[in-house]
PDB file of C-alpha atoms in Angstrom:
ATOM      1  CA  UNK A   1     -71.189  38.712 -55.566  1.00 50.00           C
ATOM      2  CA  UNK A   2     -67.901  37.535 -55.732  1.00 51.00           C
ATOM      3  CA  UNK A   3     -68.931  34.994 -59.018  1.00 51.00           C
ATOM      4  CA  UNK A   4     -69.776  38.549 -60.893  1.00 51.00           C
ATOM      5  CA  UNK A   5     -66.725  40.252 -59.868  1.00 52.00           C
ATOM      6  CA  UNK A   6     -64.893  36.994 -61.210  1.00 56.00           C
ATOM      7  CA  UNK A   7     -66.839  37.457 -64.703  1.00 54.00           C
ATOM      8  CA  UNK A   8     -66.273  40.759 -65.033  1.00 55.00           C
ATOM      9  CA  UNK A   9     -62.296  40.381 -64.352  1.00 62.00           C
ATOM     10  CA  UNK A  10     -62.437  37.370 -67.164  1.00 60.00           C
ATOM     11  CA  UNK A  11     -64.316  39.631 -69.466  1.00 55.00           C
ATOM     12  CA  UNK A  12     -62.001  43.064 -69.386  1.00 54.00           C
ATOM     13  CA  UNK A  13     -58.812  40.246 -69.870  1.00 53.00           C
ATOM     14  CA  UNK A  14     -60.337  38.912 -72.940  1.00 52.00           C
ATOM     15  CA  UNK A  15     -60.953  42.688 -73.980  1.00 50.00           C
ATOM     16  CA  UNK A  16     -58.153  43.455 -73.085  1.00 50.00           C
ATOM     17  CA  UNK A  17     -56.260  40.735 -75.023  1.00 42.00           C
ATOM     18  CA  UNK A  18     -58.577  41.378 -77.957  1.00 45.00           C
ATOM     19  CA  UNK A  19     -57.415  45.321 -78.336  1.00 47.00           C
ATOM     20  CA  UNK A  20     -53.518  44.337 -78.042  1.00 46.00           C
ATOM     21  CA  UNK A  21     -54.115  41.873 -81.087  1.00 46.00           C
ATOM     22  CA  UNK A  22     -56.023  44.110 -82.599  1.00 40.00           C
ATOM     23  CA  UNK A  23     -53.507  47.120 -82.077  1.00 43.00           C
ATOM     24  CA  UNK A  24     -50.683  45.081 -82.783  1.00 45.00           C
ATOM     25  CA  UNK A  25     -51.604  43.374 -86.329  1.00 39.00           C
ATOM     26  CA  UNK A  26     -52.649  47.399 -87.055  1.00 42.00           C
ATOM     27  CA  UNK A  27     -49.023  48.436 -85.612  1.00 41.00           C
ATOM     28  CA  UNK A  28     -47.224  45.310 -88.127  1.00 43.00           C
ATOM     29  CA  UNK A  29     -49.702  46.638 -90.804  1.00 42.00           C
ATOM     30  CA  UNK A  30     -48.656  50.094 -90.754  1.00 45.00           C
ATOM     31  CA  UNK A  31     -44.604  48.921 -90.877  1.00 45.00           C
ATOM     32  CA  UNK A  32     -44.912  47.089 -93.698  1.00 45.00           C
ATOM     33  CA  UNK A  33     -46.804  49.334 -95.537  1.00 52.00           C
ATOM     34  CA  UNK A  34     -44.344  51.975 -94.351  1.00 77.00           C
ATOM     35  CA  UNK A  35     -41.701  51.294 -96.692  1.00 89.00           C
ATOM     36  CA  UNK A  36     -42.456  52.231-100.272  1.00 92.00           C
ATOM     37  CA  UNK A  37     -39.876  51.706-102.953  1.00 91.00           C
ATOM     38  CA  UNK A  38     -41.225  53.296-106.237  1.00 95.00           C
ATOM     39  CA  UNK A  39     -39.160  53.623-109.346  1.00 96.00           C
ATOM     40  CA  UNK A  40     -39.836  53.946-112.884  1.00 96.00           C
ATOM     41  CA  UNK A  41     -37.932  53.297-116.013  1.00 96.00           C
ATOM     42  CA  UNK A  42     -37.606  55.122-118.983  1.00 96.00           C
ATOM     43  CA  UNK A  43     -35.598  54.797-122.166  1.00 95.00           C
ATOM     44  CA  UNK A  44     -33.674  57.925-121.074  1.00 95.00           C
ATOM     45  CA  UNK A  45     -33.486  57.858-117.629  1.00 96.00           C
ATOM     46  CA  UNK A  46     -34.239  56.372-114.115  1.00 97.00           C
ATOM     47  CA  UNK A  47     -36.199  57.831-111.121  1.00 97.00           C
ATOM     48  CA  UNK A  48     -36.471  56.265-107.862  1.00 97.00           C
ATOM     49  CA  UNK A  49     -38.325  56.678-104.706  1.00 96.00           C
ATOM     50  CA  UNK A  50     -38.213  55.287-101.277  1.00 96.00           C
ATOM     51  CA  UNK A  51     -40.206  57.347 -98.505  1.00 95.00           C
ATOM     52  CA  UNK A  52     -40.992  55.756 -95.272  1.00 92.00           C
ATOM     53  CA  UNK A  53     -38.016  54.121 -94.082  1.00 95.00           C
ATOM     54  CA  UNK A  54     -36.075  53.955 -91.493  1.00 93.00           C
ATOM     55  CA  UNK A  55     -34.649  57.530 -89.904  1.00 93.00           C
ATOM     56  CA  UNK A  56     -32.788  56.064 -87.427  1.00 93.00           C
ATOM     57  CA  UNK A  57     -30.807  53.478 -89.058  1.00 94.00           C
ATOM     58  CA  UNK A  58     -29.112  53.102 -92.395  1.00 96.00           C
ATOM     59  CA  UNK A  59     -30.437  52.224 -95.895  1.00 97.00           C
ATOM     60  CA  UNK A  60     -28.963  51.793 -99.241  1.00 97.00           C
ATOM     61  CA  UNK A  61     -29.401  52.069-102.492  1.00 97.00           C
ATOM     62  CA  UNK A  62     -27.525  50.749-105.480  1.00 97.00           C
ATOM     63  CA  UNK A  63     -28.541  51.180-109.340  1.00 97.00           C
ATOM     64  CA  UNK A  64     -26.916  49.263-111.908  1.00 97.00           C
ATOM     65  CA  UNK A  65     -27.375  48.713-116.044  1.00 97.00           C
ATOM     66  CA  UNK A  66     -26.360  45.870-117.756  1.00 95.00           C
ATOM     67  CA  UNK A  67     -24.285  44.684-114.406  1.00 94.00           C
ATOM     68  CA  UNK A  68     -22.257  48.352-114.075  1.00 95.00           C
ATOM     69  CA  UNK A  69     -22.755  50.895-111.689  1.00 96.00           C
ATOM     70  CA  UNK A  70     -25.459  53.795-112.540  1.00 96.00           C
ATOM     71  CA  UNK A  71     -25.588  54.720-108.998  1.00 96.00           C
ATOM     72  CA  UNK A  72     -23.013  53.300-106.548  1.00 96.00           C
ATOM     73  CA  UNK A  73     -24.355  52.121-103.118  1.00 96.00           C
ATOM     74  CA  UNK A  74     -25.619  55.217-101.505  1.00 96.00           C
ATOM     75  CA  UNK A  75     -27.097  55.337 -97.754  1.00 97.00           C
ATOM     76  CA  UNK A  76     -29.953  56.993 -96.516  1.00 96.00           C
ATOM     77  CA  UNK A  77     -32.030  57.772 -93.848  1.00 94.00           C
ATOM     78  CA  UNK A  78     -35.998  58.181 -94.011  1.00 94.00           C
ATOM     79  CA  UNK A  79     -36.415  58.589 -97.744  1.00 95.00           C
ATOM     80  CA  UNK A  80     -34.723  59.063-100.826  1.00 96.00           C
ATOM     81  CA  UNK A  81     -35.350  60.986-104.173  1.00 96.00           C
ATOM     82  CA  UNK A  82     -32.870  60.682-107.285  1.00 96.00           C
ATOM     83  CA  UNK A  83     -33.430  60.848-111.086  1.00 96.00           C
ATOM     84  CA  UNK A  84     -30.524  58.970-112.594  1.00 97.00           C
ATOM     85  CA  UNK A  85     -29.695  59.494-116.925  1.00 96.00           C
ATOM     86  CA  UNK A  86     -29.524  56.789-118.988  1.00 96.00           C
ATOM     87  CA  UNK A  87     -26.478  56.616-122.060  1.00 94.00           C
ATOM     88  CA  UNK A  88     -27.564  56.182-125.111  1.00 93.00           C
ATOM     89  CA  UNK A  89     -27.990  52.618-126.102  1.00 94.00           C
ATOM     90  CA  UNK A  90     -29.296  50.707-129.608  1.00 94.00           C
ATOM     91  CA  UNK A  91     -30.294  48.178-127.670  1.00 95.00           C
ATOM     92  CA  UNK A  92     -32.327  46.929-124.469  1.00 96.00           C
ATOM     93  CA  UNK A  93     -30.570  47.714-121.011  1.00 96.00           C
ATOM     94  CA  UNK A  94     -31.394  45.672-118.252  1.00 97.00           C
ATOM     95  CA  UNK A  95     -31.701  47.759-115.208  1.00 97.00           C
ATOM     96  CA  UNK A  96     -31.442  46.333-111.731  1.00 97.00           C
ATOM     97  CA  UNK A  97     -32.624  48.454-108.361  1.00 97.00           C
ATOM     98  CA  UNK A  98     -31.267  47.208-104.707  1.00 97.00           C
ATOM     99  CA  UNK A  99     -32.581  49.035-101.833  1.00 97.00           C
ATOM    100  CA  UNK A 100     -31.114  47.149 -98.458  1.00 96.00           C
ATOM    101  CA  UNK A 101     -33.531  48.191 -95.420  1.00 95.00           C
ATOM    102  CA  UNK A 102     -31.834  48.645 -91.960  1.00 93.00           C
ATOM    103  CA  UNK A 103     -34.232  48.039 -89.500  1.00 94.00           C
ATOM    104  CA  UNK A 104     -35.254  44.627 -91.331  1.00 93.00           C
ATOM    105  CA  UNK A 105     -34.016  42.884 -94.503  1.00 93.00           C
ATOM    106  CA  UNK A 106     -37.213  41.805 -95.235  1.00 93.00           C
ATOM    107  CA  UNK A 107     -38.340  45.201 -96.414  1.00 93.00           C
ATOM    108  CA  UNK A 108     -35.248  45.222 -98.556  1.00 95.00           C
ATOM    109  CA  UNK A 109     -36.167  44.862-102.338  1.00 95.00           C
ATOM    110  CA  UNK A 110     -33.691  43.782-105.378  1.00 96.00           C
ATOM    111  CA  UNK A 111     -36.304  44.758-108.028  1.00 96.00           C
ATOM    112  CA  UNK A 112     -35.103  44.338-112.151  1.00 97.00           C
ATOM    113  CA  UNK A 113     -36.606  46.663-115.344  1.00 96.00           C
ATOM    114  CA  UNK A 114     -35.758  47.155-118.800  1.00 96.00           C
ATOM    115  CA  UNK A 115     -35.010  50.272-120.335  1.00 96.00           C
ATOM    116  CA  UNK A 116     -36.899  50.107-123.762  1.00 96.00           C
ATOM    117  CA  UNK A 117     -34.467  51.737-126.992  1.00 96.00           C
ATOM    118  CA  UNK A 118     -35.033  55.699-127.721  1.00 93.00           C
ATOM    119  CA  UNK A 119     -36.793  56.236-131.313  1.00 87.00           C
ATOM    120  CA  UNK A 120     -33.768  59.148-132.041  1.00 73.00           C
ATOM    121  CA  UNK A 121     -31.210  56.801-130.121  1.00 57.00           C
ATOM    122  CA  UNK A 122     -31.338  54.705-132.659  1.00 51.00           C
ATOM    123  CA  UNK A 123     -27.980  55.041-135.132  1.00 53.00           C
ATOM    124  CA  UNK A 124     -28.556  56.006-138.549  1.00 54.00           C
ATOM    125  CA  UNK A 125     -27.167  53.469-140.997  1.00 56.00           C
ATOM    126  CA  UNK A 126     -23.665  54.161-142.373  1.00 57.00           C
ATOM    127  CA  UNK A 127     -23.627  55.667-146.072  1.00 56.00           C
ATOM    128  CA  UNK A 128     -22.248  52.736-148.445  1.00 57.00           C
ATOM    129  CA  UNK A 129     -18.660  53.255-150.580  1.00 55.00           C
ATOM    130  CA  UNK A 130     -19.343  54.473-153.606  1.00 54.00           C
ATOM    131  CA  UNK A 131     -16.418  53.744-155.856  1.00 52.00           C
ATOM    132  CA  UNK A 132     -14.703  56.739-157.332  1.00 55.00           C
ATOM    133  CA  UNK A 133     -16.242  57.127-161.157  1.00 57.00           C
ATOM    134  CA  UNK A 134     -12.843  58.935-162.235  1.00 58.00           C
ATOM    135  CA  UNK A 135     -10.011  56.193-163.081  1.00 56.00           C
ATOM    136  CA  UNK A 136      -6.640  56.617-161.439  1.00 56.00           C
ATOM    137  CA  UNK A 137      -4.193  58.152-163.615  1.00 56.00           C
ATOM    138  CA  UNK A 138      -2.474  54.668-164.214  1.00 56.00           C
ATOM    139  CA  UNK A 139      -5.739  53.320-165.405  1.00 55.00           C
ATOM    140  CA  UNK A 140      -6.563  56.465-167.872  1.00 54.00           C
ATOM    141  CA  UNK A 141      -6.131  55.160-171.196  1.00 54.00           C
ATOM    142  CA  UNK A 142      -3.815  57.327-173.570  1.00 53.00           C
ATOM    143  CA  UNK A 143      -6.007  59.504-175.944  1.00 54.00           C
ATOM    144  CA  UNK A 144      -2.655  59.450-178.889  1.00 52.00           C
ATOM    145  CA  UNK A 145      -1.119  56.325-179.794  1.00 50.00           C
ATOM    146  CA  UNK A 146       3.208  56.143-179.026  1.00 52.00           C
ATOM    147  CA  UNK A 147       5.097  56.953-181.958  1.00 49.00           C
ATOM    148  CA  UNK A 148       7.898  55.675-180.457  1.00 46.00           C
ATOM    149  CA  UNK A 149       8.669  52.069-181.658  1.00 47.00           C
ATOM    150  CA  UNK A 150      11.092  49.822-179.961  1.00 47.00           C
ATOM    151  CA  UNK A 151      13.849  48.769-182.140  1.00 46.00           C
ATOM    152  CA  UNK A 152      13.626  45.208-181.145  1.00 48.00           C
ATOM    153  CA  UNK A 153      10.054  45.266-182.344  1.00 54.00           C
ATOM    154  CA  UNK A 154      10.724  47.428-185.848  1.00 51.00           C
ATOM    155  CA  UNK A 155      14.150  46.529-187.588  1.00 55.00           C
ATOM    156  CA  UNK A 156      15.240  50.173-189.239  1.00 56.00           C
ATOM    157  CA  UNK A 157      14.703  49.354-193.365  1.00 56.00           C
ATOM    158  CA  UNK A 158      17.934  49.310-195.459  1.00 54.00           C
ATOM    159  CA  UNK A 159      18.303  50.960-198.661  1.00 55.00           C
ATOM    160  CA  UNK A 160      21.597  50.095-200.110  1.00 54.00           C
ATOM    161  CA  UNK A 161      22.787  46.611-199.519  1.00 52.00           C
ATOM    162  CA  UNK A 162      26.389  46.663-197.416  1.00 52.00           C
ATOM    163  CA  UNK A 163      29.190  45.003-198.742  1.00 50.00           C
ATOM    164  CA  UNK A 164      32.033  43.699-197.023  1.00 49.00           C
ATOM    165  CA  UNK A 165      34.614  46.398-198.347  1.00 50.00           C
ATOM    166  CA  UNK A 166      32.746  49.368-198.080  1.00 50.00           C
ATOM    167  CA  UNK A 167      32.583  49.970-201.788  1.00 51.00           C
ATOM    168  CA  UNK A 168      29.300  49.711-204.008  1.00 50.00           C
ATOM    169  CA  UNK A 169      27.778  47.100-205.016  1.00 51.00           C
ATOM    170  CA  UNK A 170      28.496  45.533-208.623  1.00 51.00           C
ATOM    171  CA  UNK A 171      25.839  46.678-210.923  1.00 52.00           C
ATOM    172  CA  UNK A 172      27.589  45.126-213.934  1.00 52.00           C
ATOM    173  CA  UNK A 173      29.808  47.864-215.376  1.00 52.00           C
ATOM    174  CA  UNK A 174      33.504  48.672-214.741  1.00 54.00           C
ATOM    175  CA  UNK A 175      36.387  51.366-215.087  1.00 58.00           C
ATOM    176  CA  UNK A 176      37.993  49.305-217.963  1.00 63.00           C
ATOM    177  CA  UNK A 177      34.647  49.048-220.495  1.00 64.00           C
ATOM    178  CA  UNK A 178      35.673  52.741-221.701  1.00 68.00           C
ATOM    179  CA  UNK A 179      39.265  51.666-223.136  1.00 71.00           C
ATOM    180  CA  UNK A 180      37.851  48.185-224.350  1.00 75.00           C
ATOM    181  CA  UNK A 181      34.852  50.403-226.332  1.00 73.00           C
ATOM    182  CA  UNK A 182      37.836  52.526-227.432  1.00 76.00           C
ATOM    183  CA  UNK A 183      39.939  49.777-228.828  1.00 77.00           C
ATOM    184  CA  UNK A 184      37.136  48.040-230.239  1.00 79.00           C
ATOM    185  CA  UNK A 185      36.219  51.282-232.613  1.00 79.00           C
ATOM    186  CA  UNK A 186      39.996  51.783-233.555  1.00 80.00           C
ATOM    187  CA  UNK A 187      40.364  48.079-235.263  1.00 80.00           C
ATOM    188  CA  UNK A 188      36.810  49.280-237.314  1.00 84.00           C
ATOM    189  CA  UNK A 189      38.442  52.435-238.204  1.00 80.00           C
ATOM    190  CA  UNK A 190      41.474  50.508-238.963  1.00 80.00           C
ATOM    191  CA  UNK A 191      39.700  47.866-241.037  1.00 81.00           C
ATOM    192  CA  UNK A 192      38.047  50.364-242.560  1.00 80.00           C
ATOM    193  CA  UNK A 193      41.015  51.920-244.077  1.00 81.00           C
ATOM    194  CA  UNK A 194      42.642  48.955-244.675  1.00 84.00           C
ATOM    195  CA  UNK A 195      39.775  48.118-247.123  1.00 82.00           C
ATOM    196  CA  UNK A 196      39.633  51.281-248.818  1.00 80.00           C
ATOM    197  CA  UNK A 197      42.952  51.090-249.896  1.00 78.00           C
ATOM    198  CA  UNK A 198      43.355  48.131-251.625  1.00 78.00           C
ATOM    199  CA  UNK A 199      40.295  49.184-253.298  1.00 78.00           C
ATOM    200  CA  UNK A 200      41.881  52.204-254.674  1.00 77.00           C
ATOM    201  CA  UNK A 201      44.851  49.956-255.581  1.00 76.00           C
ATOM    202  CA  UNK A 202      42.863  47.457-257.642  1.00 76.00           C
ATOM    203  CA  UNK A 203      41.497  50.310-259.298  1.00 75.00           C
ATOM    204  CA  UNK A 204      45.384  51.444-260.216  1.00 73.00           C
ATOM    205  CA  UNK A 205      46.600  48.720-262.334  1.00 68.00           C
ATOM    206  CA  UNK A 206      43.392  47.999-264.395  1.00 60.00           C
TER     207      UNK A 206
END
């Protein structure tokens, strides 16, 4: 009697031992699977989601993009909901998510996504310089030529040659060639007289 008592104790300990393993890997199983950090990353905008932690002590929650501060550590109890904009960008971002458990760092998560660029985010290319097709005043050629014509280029023409006392120039004539014509037809006269009397003379004594 007292060998099947003995059994029976040895059998409800091993039972016994058997449902606290049992309850206790389900217990660890359930913890871990407790926490639940969900996000998702957009090209516009960031959600995240953490449900089943901790009520009783504090969590945080930090969102940055390329290294600066989207969300600034935030703490939370139990769960957390936000949906976080994105600025516009022409390029990747690299988006980083931190959530720091409290009851046991090894639920904490430090979890990295990249935020893909927005088809309409993307900048239009600037319009080229198109150079002006009117010319500057200073570069408008003049339609009429200058009559205006320096007189270091275009010596003035001279008609009448100077000469050094003001008077005119010699053409070859003078103020005297009047009294020398004068003369000149007196002496003819004169000869002419001259002759015709000693004609008439001759003629008087033959």
């Amino acid at each position: 009697m007292t060998t099947i008592n003995r059994s029976w104790r040895r059998a409800g300990a091993f039972a016994a031992v058997a449902t606290a393993g049992v309850f206790g890997v389900g217990l660890a199983a359930g913890t871990a699977q407790a926490h639940t950090p969900e996000w998702k990353v957009t090209c516009t905008d960031v959600s995240v989601h953490l449900t089943a932690y901790s009520s009783k002590d504090d969590n945080t929650v930090t969102v940055t993009v390329d290294g600066k501060d989207l969300l600034p550590t935030e703490t939370f109890r139990g769960s957390f909901d936000k949906k976080l904009e994105l600025p516009k960008h022409d390029k990747e971002l690299s988006v980083r998510l931190v959530v720091k458990a409290g009851d046991n760092d090894k639920f904490s998560r430090d979890l990295t996504e990249t935020a893909p660029v927005c088809e309409n985010n993307t900048p239009s290319p600037t319009p080229s310089e198109t150079p002006s097709s009117t010319p500057s005043p200073s570069e408008t050629p003049s339609d009429t030529p200058s009559t205006a014509t320096s007189s270091a280029e275009v010596p003035p023409a001279s008609t009448k040659p100077s000469s050094p006392s003001g008077d005119l120039a010699e053409t070859g004539s003078s103020s005297s060639t009047p009294l020398i014509g004068g003369a000149a037809a007196l002496v003819i006269v004169a000869g002419g007289g001259i002759m015709w009397a000693a004609r008439k003379r001759r003629s008087a004594q033959h």
